[in-house]
Structures are given as structure tokens and as C-alpha cells.
Short mmCIF file of C-alpha atoms in Angstrom, two decimals:
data_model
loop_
_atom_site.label_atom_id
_atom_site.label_comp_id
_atom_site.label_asym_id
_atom_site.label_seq_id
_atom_site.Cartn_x
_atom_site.Cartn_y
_atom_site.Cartn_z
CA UNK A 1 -167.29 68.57 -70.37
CA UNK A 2 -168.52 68.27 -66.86
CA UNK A 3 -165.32 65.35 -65.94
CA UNK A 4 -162.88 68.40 -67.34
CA UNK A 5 -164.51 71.24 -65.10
CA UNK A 6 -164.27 68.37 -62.37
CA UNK A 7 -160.90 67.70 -62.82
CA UNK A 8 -159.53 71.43 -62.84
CA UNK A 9 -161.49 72.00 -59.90
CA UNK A 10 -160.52 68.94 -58.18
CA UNK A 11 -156.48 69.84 -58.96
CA UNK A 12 -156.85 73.45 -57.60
CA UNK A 13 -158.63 72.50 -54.71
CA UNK A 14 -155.54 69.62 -54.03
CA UNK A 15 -153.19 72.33 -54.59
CA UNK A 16 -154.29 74.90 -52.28
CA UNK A 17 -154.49 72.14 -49.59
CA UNK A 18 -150.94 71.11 -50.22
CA UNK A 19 -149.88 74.62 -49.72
CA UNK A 20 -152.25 74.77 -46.73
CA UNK A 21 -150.40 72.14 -44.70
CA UNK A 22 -146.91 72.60 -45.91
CA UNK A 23 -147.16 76.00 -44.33
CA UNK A 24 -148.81 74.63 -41.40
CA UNK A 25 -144.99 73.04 -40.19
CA UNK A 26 -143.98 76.62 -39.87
CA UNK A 27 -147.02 77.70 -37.57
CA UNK A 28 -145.83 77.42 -34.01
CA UNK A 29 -146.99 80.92 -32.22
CA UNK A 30 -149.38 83.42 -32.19
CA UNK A 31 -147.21 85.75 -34.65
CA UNK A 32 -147.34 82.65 -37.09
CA UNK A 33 -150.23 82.16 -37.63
CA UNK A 34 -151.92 86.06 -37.68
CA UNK A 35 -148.97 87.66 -39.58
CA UNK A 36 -147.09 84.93 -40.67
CA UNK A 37 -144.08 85.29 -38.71
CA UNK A 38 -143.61 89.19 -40.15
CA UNK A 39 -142.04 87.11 -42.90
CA UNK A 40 -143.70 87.87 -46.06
CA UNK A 41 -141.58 89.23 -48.99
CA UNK A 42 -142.97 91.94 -51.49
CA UNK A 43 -143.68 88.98 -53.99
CA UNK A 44 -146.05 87.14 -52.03
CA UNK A 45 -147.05 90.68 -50.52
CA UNK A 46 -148.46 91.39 -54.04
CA UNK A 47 -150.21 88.23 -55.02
CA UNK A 48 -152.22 87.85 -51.45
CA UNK A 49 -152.71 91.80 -51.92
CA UNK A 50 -154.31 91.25 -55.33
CA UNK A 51 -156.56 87.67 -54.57
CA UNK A 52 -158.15 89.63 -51.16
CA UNK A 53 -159.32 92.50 -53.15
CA UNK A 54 -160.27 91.00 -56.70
CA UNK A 55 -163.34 88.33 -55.58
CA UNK A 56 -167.00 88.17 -55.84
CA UNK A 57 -167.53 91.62 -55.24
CA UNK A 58 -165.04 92.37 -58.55
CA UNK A 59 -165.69 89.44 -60.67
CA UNK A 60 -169.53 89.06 -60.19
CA UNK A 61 -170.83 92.75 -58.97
CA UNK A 62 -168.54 94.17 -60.62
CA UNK A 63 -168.98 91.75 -63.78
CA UNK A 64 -173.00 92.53 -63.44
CA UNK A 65 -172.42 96.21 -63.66
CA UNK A 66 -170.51 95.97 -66.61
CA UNK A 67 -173.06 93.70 -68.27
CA UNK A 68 -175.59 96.55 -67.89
CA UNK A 69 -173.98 99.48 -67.97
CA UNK A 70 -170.54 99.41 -70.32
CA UNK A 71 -167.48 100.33 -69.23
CA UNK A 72 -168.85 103.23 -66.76
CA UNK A 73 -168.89 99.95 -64.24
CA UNK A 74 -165.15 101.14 -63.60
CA UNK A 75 -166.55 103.78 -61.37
CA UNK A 76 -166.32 101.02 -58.91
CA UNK A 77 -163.12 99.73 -59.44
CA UNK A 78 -161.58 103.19 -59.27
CA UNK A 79 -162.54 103.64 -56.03
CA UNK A 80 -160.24 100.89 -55.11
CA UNK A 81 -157.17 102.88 -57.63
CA UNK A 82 -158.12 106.45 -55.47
CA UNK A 83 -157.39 104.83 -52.42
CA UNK A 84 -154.18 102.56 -53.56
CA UNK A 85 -152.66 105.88 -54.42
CA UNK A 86 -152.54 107.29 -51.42
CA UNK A 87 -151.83 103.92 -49.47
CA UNK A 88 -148.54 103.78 -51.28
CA UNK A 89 -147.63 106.00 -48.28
CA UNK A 90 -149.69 104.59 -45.71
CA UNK A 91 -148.29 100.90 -46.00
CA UNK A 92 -144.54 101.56 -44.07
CA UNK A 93 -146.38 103.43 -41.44
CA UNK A 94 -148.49 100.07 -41.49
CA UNK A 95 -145.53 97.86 -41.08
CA UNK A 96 -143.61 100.19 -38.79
CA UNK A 97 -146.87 99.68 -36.21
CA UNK A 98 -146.20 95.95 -36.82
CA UNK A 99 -149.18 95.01 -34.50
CA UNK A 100 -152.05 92.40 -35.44
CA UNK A 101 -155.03 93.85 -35.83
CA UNK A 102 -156.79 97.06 -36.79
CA UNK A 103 -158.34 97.03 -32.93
CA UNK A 104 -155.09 97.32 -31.90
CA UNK A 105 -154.24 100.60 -33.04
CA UNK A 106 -157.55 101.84 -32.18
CA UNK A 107 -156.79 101.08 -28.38
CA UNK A 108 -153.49 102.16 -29.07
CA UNK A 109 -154.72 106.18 -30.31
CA UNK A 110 -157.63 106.05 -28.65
CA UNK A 111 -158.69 103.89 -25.68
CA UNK A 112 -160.62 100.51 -25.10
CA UNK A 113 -163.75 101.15 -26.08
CA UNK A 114 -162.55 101.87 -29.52
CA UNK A 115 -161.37 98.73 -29.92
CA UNK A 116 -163.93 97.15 -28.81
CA UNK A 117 -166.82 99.40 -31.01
CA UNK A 118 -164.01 98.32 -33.96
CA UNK A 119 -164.39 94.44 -33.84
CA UNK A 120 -167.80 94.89 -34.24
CA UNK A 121 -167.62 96.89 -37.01
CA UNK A 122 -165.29 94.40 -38.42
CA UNK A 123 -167.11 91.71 -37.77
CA UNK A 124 -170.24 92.40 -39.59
CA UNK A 125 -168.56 94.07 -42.58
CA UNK A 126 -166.35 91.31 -43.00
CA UNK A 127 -168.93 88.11 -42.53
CA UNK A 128 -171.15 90.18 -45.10
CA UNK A 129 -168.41 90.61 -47.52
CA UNK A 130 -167.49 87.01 -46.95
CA UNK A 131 -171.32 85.87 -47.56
CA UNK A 132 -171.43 86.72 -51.01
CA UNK A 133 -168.31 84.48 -51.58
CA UNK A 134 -170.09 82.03 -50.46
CA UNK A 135 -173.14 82.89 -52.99
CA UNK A 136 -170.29 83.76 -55.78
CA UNK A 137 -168.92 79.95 -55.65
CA UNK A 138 -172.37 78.44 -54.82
CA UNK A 139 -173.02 79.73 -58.48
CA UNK A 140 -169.93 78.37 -60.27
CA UNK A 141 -170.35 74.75 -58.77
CA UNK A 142 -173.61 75.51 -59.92
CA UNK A 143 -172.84 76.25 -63.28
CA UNK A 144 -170.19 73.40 -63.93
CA UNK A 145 -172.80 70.99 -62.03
CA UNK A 146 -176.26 72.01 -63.10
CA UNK A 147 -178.06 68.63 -62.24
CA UNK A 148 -176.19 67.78 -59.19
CA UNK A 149 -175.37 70.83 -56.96
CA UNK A 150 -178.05 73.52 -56.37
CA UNK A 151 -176.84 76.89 -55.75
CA UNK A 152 -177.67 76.81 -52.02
CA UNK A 153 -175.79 73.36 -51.77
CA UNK A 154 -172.82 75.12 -53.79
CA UNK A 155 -172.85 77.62 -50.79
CA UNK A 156 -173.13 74.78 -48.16
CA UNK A 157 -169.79 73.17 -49.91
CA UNK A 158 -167.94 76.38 -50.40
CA UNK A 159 -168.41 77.00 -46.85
CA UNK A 160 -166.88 74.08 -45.96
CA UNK A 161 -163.78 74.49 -48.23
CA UNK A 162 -163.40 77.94 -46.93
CA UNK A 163 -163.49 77.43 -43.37
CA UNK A 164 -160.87 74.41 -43.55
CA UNK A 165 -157.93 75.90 -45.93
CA UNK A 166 -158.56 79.42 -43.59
CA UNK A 167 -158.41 77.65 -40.10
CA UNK A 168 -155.10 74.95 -41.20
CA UNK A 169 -152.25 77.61 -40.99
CA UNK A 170 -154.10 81.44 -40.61
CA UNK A 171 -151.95 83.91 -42.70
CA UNK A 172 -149.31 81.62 -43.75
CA UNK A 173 -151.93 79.54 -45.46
CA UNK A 174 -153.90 82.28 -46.50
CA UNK A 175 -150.69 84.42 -48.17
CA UNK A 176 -149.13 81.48 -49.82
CA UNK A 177 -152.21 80.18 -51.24
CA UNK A 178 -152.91 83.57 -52.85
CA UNK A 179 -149.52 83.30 -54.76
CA UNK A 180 -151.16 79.98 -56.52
CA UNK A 181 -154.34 81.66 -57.09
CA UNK A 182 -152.96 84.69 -58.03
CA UNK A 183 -150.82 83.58 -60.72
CA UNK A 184 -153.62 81.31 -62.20
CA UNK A 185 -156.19 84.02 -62.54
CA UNK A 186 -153.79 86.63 -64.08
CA UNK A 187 -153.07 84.44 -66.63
CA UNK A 188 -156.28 82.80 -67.95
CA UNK A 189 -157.90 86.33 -67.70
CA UNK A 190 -155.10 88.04 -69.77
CA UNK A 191 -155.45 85.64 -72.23
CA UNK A 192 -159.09 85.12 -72.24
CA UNK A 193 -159.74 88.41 -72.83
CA UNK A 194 -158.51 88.94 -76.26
CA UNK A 195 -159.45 85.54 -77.64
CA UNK A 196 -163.30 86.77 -76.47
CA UNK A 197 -162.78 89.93 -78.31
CA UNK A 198 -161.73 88.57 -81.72
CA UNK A 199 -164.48 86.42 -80.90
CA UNK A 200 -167.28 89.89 -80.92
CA UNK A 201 -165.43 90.77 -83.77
CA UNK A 202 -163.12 92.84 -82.11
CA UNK A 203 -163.55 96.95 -81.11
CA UNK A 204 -165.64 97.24 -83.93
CA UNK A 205 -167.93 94.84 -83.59
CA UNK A 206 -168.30 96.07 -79.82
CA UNK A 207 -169.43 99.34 -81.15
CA UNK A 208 -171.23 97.93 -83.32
CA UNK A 209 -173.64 95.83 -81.17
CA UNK A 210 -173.60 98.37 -77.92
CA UNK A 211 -174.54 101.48 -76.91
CA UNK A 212 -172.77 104.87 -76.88
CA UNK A 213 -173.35 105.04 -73.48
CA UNK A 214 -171.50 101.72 -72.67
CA UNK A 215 -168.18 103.54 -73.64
CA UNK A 216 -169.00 107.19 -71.90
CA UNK A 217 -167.19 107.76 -68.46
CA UNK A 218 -170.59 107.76 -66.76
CA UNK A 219 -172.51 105.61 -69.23
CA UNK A 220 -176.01 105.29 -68.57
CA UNK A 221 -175.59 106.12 -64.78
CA UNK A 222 -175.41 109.50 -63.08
CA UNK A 223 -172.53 111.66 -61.20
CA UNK A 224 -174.30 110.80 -58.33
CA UNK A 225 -174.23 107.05 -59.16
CA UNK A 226 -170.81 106.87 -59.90
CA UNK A 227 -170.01 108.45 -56.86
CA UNK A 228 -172.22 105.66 -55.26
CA UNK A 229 -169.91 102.90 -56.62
CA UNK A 230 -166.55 105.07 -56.22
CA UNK A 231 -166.58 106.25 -52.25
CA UNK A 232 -167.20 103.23 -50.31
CA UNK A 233 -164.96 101.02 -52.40
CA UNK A 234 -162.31 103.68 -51.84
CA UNK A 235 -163.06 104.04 -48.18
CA UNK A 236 -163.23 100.27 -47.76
CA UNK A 237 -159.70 100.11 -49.64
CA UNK A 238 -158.10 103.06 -47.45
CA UNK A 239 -159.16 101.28 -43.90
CA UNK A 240 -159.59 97.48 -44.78
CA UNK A 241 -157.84 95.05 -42.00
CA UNK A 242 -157.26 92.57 -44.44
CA UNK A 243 -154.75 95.00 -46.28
CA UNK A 244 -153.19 96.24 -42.97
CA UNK A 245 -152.45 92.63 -41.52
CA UNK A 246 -151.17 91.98 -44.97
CA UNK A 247 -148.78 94.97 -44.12
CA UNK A 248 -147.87 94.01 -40.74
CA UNK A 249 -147.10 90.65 -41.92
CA UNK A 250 -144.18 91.96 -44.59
CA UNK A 251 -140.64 91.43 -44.02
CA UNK A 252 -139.72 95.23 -43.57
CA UNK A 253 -140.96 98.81 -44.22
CA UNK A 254 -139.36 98.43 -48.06
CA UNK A 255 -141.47 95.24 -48.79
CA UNK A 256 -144.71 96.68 -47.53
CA UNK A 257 -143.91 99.58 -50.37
CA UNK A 258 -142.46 97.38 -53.32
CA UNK A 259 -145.62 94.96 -52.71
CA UNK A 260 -147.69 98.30 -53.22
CA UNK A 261 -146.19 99.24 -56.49
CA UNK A 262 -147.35 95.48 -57.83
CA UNK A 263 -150.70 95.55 -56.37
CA UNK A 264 -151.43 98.68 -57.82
CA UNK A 265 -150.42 97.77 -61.47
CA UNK A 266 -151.75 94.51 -61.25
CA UNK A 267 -155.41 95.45 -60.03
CA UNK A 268 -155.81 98.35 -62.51
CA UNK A 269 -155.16 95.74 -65.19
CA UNK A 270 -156.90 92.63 -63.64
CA UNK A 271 -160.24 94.77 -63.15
CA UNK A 272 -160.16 96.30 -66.45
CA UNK A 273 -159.90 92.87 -67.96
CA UNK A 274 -162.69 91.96 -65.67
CA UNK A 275 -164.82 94.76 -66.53
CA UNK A 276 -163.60 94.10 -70.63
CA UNK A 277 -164.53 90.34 -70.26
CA UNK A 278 -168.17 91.32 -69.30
CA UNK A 279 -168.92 93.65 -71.69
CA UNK A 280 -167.74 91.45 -74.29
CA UNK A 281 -169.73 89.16 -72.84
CA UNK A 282 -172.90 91.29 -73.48
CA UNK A 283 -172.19 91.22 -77.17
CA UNK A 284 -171.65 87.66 -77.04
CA UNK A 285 -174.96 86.79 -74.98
CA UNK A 286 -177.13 89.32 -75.12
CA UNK A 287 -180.38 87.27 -73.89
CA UNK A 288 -180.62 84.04 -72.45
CA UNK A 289 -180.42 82.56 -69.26
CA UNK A 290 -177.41 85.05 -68.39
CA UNK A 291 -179.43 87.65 -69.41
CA UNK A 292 -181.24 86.99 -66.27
CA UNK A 293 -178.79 86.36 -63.86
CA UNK A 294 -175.91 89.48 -65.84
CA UNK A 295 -173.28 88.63 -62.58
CA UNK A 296 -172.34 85.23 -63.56
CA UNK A 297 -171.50 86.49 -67.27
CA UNK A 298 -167.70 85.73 -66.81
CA UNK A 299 -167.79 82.10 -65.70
CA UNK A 300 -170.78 81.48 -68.41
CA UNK A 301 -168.74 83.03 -71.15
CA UNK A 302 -165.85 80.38 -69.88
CA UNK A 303 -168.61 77.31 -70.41
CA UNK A 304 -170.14 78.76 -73.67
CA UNK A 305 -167.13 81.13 -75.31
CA UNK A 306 -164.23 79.41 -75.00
CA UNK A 307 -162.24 76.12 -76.20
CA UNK A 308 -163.17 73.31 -73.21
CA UNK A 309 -160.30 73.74 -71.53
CA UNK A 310 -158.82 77.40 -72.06
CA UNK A 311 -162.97 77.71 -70.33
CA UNK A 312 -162.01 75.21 -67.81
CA UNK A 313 -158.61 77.13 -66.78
CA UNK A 314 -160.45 80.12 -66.36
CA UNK A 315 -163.66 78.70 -64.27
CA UNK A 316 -161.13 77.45 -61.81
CA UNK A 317 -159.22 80.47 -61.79
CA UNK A 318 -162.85 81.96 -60.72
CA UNK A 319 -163.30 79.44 -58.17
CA UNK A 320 -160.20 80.27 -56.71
CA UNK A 321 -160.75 83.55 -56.36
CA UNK A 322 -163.43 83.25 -55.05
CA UNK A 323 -161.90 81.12 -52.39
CA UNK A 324 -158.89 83.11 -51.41
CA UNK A 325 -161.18 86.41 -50.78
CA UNK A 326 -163.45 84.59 -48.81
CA UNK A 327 -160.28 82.91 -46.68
CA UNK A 328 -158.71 86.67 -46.46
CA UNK A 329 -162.30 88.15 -44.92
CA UNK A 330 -162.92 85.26 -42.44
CA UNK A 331 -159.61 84.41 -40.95
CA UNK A 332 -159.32 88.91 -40.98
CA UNK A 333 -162.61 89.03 -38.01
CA UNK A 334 -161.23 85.92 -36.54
CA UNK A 335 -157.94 87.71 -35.33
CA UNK A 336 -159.89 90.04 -33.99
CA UNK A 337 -161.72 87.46 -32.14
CA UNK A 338 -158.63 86.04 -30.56
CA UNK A 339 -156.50 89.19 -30.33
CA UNK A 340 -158.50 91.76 -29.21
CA UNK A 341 -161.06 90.07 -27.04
CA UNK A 342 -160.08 86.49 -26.07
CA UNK A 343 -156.19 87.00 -25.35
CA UNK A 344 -157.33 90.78 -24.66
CA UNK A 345 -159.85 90.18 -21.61
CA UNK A 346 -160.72 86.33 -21.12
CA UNK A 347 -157.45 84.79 -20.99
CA UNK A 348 -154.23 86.83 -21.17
CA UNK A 349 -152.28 84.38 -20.34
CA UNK A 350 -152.97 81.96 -22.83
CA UNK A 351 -150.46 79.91 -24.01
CA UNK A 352 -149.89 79.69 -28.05
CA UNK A 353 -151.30 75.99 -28.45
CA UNK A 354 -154.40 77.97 -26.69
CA UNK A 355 -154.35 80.62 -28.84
CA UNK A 356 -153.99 78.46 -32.24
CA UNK A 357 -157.30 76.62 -31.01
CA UNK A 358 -159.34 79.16 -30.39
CA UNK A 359 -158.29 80.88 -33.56
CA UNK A 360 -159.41 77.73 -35.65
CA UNK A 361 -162.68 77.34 -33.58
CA UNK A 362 -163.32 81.11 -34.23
CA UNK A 363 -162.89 81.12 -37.95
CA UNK A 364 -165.51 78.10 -37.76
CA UNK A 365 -167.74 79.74 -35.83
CA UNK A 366 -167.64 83.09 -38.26
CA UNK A 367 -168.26 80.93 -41.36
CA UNK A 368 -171.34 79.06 -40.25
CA UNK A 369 -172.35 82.81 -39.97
CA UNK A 370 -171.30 84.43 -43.16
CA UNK A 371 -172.93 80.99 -44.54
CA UNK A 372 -176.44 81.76 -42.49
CA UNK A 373 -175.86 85.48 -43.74
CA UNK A 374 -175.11 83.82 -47.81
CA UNK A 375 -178.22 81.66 -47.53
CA UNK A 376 -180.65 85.23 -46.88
CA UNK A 377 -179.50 86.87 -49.20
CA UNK A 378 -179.56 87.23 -53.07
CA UNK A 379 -177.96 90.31 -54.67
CA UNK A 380 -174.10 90.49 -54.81
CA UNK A 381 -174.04 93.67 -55.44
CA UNK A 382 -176.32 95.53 -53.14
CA UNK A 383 -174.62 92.83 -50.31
CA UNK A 384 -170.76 94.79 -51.29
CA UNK A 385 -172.19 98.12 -51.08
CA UNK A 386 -173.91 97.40 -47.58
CA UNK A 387 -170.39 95.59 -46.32
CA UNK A 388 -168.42 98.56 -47.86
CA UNK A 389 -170.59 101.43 -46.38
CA UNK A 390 -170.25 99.87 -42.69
CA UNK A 391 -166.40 99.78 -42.99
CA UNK A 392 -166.24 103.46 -44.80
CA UNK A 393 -168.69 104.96 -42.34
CA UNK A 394 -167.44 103.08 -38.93
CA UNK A 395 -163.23 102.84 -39.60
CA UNK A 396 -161.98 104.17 -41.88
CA UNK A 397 -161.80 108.14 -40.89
CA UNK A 398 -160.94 106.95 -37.50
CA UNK A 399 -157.71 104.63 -39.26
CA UNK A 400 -156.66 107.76 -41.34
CA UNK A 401 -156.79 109.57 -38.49
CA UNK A 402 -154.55 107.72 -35.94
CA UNK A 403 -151.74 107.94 -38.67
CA UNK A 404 -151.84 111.45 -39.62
CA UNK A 405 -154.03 113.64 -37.34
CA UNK A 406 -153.12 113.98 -33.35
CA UNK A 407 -156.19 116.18 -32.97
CA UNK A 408 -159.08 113.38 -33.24
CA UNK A 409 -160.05 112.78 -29.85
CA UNK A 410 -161.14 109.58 -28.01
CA UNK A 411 -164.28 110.43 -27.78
CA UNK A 412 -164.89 111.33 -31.11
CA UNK A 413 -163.22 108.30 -32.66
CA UNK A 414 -166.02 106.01 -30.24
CA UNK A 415 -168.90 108.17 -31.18
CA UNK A 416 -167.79 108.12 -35.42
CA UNK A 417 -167.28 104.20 -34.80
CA UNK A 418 -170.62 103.09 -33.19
CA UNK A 419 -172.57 106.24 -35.36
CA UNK A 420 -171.33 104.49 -38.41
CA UNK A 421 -171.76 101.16 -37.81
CA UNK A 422 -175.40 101.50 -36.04
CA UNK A 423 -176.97 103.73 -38.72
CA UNK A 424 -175.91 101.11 -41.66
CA UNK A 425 -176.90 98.26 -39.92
CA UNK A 426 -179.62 99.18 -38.43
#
């Protein structure tokens, strides 16, 4: 069983590497490789869209939630649909900016300081969120490897992986991988999740073996607690970088839109399925070893649910999830790195063969941090919620505000930046 888990693993992680470096011939100047040459078509747009949000934070805090609480665990997934909705008309004024970084609007409505105040934001919600994909895929090779890898080596090894396919080609590597990854997990979740259900005996046997609660809106949690898993993930969706650099990589002001049409309908359904899988998965393994650790429920009910490999298929697709959002959050701080502080203010006049070093050296640097930050801490989902609360509280109302409001003043953007991001870190 172990040799199959190997070999799916091994083949993904080939793949993605072959994508890696037959992008990297196309990655020549700066605009290569931090928005891809503004040459992404709505397509691609969608799948990198869909692997940067759906990762650990989805498929194991997300999962965990579920596990305990039923389907009221979409409270935090609909943040993420609340804020979609109203990016559908955000995204061309996105592309129409057709800068690099979030920084550089900042500077752009505000002033210096801004942008400054805004990579650090960035940089510690976005070396948090990429921690826990570290601890996320320290757990799989865990699970497929009980005797040999240790979660905390897992983390060591998925650091590694992470930091190489993110540093070969930056967003051209990054995009195109997602399209791999993207495809893989939509189809071995769409089709796990029905063969699990027959498996609980179907809807009735769900209802049979669980709680009202698990099938309320609010379940077994409060308005107040729902509200607690719904803002920051919408805030975090309304200002992330990630999305915006997706947006000023796109071909035109019509691709940015067409790729949000597909990302919304594909992450309603991909986190539902998630959401299903784990609840299922609470009728299916309601004590145990799982029982104990509820946010690996998905990739266990791959090992001990499933046919070997329809189990396999969909541990890899896990895996590679896992891997794309953790490429999408460190190369995202690493632009800022290079954009709005190295070519800002240390060297303007760097030349791109400069610039492409010191962006690879930077998105090394970041990931022996988000490892150092995976390797102190334990819970996923407490570790999303800090990461999402720093970005809702220190960008995003500044973000919304330099597209729609002429009224928010300098000052007040610096002061709302370093407010936020000193009282939740500190």
C-alpha cells in the first residue's frame, strides 16, 4: 500500500517539476516572473485562483470543523463566497492597475509609508498562512509513511519541495502548476465524495448516526461563532495579494472577469465537497486515532475508506494542494520583498538577472521562516484565523478603499495599517 502512495506521490511531484522548468524558458524579466508576462488566460486564471484559496486552511481546518460541528463548518467557507461576490467587480479594476504588488497601490493612493506598513503586514500574514502548509503536508507524508517520516520531518521535506518549485519560474511556475493540481483535486474529490456516502449508507444513514445540530445553519456553534469563522475569511478573500497578482497577471480586463465566474462556481462546490467528505467521515470513524487528531479526517478516510488507489488519487490530490497554496503564499511576500523594498530603495537600478536572484534568494529566505513558524506551532485552525485577522484588520479596508473611496486619507490608511497589524500580533 505504502509503494502505491509512493508512487502517486512520486509522479505528482515529477509533474509539477516538469511544469516548473518548462515555464522557466519563458522567464526572462521582472514582469515574467511576478505576473507572468500579464499573459494568463481566464482558464489558467481559474485553476491557480481555485488551488491558492482551497489548502490547509480548507481541507484540514476547515475539514476539522466539519468533523465536530456538521455542516455549520460552512460558516467559514462562506466567508470566502461573500467576498467572491463582490470581487466579481473588483477584479478589472485589478487588472486595469496592472501593477505587481498590493504595496504598490498603497504608495500609489496613499504615500510611502503605506507601503512600507503593508509588506509587513503581508509578510507575517502570509508566512503564517504558509506555516500551516507546511504542518498540513508534514501530516500526509506522515500518514502514507508512518514508520519512516515523523510529522516534523514531513514539515522539514515539504519545506524543501515548496521553496524549490516556488523559486524555479515565480508566477509562471506557480499558475501553471495550479492547472495540474487543480484538475487532479476536482476530480478525485467529486468522485470521492459520493462513493463515501453510499459507503455511510447514504443521507439516511447520515441522519441516522449524527446530530440534528450537524445539519442546522449554525449547528452546535453560536451567531457569534459563525460570525467568527465568516468575517476574516471574507476580509482575507476581499484584500488577499495572492488574488490581486493573480489579476494583474491576466491577459486583459475580460479574463480577470471570466476567470471570476469559474472560481466562484468551482470553490462553492469544491468546499462543499470538502466540508461533505468530513462529515461523512465522522460517520465513518467516529473514534479512533482520527478521533484525536478530527483535521486529518479527509486524507485518513482516503487510506481507510476507499479502494487503494481511488485513496491514493485522492491523497496526492491533497498533497498537491497543499503544495500549490503554500507556493501561492510564499512566492506572494517574496514580490513584495523584491518590488517594493529591494528594487524600491536598495537598488533601483537593478538589472533583471539581479532581480530574478534576489527573488529566488527571498522566497528561500521566507520559507526557512514559515518552516521555523510550522515547527511552533500545532493548531491549523487557530494558526488561519490569526493569519486571516492580520490581513482583515491591517489591508483590507485600506484595499477597498483605494478603489472606491477618494475620501480615505493618507494618514488614516498608515494609522488603520500599523493599528491592525500591531494589535493582532502583538
Amino acid at each position: 500500500m505504502n509503494f502505491l502512495y509512493a508512487t502517486v506521490l512520486g509522479i505528482i511531484v515529477v509533474t509539477l517539476l516538469a511544469v516548473s522548468l518548462a515555464r522557466l524558458r519563458k522567464v526572462h524579466t521582472k514582469a515574467d516572473y511576478l505576473v507572468a508576462g500579464r499573459s494568463l488566460p481566464a482558464f489558467v486564471l481559474v485553476f491557480t485562483l481555485l488551488s491558492s484559496w482551497i489548502g490547509s486552511g480548507s481541507l484540514l481546518g476547515g475539514a476539522e470543523n466539519a468533523y465536530k460541528h456538521g455542516f455549520a463548518a460552512l460558516w467559514q467557507a462562506g466567508g470566502g463566497w461573500v467576498g467572491l461576490a463582490f470581487i466579481y467587480f473588483i477584479a478589472p479594476r485589478a487588472r486595469k492597475f496592472a501593477q505587481f504588488t498590493i504595496p504598490d497601490l498603497l504608495e500609489s493612493r496613499y504615500n510611502q509609508t503605506a507601503r512600507v506598513l503593508g509588506v509587513i503586514a503581508i509578510l507575517f500574514a502570509y508566512t503564517a498562512i504558509t506555516s500551516y502548509q507546511l504542518i498540513g503536508g508534514g501530516d500526509i507524508l506522515h500518514l502514507i509513511f508512518p514508520g519512516a517520516i515523523s510529522p516534523i520531518l514531513g514539515r522539514y521535506l515539504i519545506a524543501g519541495f515548496v521553496i524549490v518549485f516556488t523559486a524555479i519560474a515565480g508566477m509562471s511556475s506557480v499558475a501553471y502548476m495550479d492547472v495540474v493540481i487543480g484538475l487532479l483535486a476536482t476530480v478525485t474529490l467529486l468522485a470521492a465524495a459520493p462513493f463515501l456516502l453510499h459507503h455511510a449508507g447514504g443521507w439516511s444513514g447520515l441522519h441516522a448516526a449524527l446530530p440534528a445540530t450537524h445539519f442546522q445553519v449554525l449547528g452546535d456553534l453560536s451567531f457569534v461563532q459563525g460570525l467568527e469563522l465568516l468575517v476574516p475569511t471574507g476580509l482575507l478573500m476581499l484584500g488577499n495579494q495572492s488574488m490581486y497578482q493573480k489579476f494583474f497577471s491576466a491577459k486583459s480586463e475580460q479574463a480577470a472577469r471570466r476567470a471570476v465566474i469559474g472560481w466562484v462556481i468551482g470553490t462553492i462546490i469544491l468546499e462543499t465537497v470538502i466540508v461533505l467528505i468530513a462529515v461523512i467521515g465522522s460517520v465513518l470513524f467516529p473514534s479512533g486515532e482520527v478521533h484525536a487528531r478530527p483535521r486529518e479526517i479527509i486524507p485518513y478516510a482516503a487510506t481507510h475508506g476507499m479502494p487503494a488507489l481511488m485513496g491514493a488519487l485522492l491523497l496526492g490530490a491533497f498533497f498537491a494542494k497543499i503544495i500549490s497554496t503554500a507556493n501561492n503564499y510564499l512566492f506572494s511576500p517574496a514580490t513584495n520583498l523584491v518590488n517594493d523594498i529591494y528594487a524600491r530603495y536598495l537598488n533601483r537600478n537593478a538589472s533583471n538577472k539581479k532581480i530574478l536572484i534576489v527573488s529566488r534568494l527571498m522566497v528561500a529566505l521566507l520559507g526557512v521562516w514559515a518552516l521555523y513558524q510550522a515547527l511552533h506551532v500545532e493548531s491549523i485552525l487557530k494558526q488561519t484565523l490569526y493569519a486571516y485577522t492580520i490581513y482583515a484588520a491591517a489591508l483590507t479596508p485600506v484595499i477597498l478603499a483605494a478603489f472606491y473611496s477618494r475620501r480615505v486619507t493618507a494618514a488614516a490608511a498608515v494609522w488603520s495599517i500599523g493599528a491592525g497589524t500591531f494589535v493582532t500580533v502583538f
